[in-house]
Coordinates of N, CA, C and O in Angstrom, one line a residue:
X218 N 110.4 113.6 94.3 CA 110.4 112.4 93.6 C 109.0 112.1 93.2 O 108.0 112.3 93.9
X219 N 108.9 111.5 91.9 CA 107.5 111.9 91.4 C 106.9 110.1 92.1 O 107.7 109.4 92.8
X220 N 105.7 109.7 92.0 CA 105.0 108.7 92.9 C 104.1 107.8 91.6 O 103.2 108.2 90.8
X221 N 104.9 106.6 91.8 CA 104.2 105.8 90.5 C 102.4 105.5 90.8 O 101.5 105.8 91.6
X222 N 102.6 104.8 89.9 CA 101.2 104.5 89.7 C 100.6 103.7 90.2 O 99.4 103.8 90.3
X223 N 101.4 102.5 90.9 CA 100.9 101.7 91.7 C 100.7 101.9 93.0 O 100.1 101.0 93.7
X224 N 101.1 103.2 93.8 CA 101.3 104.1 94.7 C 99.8 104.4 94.5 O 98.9 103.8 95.0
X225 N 99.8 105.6 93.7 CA 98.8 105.9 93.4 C 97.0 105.0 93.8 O 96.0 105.2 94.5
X226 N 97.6 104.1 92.8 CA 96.3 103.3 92.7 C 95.9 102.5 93.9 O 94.6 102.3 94.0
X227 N 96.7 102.0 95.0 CA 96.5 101.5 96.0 C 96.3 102.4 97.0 O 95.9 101.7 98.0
X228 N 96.6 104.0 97.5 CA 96.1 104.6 98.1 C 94.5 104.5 97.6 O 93.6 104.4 98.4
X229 N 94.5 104.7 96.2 CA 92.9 105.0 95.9 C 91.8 103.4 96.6 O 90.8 103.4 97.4
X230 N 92.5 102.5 96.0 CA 91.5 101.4 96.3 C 91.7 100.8 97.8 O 91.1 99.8 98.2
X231 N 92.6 101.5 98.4 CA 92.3 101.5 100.1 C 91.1 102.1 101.1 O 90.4 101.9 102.1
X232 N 91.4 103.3 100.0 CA 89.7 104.1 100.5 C 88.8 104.1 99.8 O 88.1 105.1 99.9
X233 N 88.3 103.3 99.1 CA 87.4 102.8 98.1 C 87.3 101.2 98.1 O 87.8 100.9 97.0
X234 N 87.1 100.6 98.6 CA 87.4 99.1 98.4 C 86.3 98.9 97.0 O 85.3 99.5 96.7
X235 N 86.9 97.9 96.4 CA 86.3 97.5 95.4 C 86.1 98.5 94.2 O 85.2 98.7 93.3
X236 N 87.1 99.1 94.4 CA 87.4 100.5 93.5 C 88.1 100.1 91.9 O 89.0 99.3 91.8
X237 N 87.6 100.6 91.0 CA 89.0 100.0 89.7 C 89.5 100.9 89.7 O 88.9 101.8 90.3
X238 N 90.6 101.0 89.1 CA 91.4 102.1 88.3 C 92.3 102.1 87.9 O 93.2 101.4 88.1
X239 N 92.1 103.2 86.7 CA 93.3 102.5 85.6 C 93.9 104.0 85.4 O 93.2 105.0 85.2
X240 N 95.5 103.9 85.5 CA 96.0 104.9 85.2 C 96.9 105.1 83.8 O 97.3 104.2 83.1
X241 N 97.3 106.8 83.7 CA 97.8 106.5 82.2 C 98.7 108.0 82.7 O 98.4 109.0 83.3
X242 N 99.8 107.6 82.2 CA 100.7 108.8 82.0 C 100.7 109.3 81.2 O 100.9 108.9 80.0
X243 N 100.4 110.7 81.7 CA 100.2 111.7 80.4 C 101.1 112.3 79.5 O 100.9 112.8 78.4
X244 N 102.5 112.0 80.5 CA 103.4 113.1 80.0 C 104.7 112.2 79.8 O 105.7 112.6 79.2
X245 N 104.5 110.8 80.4 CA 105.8 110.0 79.9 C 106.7 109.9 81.0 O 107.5 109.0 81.2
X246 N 106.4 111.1 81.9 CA 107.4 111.4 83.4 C 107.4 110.8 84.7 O 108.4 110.9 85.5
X247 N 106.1 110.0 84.9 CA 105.7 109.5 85.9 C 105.3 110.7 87.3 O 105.4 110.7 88.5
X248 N 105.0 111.3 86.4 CA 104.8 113.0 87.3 C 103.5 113.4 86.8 O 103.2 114.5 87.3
X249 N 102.8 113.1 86.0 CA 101.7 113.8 85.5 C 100.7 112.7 85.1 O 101.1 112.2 84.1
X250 N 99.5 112.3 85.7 CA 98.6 111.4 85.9 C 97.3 111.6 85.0 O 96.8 112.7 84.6
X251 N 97.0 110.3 84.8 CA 95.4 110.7 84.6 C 95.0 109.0 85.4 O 95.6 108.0 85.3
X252 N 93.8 109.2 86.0 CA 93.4 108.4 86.8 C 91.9 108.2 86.3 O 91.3 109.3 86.1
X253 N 91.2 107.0 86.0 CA 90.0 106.9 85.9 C 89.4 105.7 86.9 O 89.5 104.5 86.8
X254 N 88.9 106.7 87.8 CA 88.3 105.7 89.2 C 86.8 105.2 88.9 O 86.1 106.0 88.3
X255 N 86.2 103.8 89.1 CA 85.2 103.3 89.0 C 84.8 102.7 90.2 O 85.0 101.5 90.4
X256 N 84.0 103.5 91.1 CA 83.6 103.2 92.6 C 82.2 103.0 93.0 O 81.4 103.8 92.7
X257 N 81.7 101.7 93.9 CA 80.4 101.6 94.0 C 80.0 103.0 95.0 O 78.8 103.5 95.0
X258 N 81.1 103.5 95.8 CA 80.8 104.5 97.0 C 81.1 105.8 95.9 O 81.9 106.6 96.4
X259 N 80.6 106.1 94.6 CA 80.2 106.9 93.7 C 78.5 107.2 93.4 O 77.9 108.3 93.2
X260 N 77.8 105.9 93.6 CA 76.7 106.0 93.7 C 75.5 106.8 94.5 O 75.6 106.7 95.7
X261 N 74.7 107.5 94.0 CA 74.6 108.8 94.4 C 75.2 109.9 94.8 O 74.6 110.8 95.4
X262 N 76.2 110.0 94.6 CA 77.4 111.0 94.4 C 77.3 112.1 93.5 O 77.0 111.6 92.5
X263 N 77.4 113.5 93.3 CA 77.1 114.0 91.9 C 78.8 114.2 92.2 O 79.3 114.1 93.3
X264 N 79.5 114.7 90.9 CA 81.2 114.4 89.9 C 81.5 115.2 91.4 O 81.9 114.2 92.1
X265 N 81.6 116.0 91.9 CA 82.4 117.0 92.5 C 82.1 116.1 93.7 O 82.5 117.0 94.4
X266 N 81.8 115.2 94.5 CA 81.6 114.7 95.3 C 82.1 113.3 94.8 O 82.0 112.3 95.6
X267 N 82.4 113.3 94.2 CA 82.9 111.8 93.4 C 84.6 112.1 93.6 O 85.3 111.3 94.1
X268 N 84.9 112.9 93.4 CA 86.2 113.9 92.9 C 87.2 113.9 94.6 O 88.3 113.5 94.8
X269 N 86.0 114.4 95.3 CA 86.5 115.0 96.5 C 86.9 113.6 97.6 O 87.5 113.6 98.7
X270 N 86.4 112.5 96.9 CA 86.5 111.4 97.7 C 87.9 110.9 96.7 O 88.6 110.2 97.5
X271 N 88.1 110.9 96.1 CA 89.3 110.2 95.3 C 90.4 111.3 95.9 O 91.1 110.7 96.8
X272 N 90.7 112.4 95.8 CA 91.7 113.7 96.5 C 91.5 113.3 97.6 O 92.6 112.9 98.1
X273 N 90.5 113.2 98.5 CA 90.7 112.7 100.2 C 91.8 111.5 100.5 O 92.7 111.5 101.3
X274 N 91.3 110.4 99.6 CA 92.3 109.2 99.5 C 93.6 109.7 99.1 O 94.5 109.1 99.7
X275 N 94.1 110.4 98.5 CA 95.4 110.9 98.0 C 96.2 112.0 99.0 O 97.4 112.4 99.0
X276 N 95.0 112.4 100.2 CA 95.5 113.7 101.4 C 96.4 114.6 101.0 O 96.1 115.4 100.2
X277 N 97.6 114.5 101.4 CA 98.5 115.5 101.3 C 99.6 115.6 100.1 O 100.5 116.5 99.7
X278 N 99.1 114.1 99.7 CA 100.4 114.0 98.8 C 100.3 114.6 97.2 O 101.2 114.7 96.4
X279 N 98.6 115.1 97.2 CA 98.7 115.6 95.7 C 98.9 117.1 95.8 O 98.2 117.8 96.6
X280 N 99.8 117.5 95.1 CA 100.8 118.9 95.1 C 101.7 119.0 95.6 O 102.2 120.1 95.8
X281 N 102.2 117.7 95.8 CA 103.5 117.5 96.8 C 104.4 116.6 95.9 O 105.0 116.9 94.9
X282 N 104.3 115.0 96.7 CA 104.7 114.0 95.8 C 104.2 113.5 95.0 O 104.7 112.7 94.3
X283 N 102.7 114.0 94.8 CA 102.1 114.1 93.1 C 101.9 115.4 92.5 O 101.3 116.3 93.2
X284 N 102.5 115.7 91.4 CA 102.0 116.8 91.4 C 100.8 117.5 90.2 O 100.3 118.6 89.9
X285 N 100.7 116.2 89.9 CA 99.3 116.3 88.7 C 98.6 115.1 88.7 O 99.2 114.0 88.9
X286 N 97.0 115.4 88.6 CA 96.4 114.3 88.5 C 95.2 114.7 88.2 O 94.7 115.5 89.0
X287 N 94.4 114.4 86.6 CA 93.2 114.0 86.2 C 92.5 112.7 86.4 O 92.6 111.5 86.2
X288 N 91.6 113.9 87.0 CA 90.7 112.5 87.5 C 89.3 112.2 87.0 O 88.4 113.0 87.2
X289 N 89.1 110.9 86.3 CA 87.2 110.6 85.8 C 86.9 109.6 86.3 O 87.1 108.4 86.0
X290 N 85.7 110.4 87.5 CA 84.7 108.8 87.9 C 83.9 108.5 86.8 O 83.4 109.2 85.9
X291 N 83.8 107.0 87.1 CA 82.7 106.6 87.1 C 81.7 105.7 88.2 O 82.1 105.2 89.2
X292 N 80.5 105.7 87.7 CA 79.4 104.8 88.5 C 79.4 103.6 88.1 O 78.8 103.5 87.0
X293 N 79.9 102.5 88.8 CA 79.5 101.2 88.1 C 78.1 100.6 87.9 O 77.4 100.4 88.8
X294 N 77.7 100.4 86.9 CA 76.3 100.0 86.1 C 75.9 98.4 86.7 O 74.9 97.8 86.4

């Protein structure tokens, strides 16, 4: 069963407090994501370490009951 978006998004901003994020279906299916995270705990972060903290918040469930997800941090200014 594919895992909406509000799923999604509140695992993210559990492990990020004060996290945004806005999601967008790519494919119409509610199975194929794109996620754009905006985190202060991105700050001094370089992308792949930005990345690895958004998949940590998601653990086991991406490739499972997610099974796609693009992901773009940002640093909030």
């Amino acid at each position: 069963m594919p895992m909406a978006a509000a799923d999604i998004e509140a695992l993210i901003t559990a492990a990020l407090p004060g996290a945004v994020v806005e999601m967008r279906d790519l494919a119409g299916d509610n199975d194929h994501w794109a996620a754009t995270v905006t985190a202060p705990q991105f700050v001094g972060k370089n992308r792949v370490q930005q990345h690895k903290m958004v998949y940590a918040a998601l653990g086991e469930r991406m490739g499972g009951e997610l099974h796609a997800l693009q992901v773009t941090t940002v640093v909030p200014t």
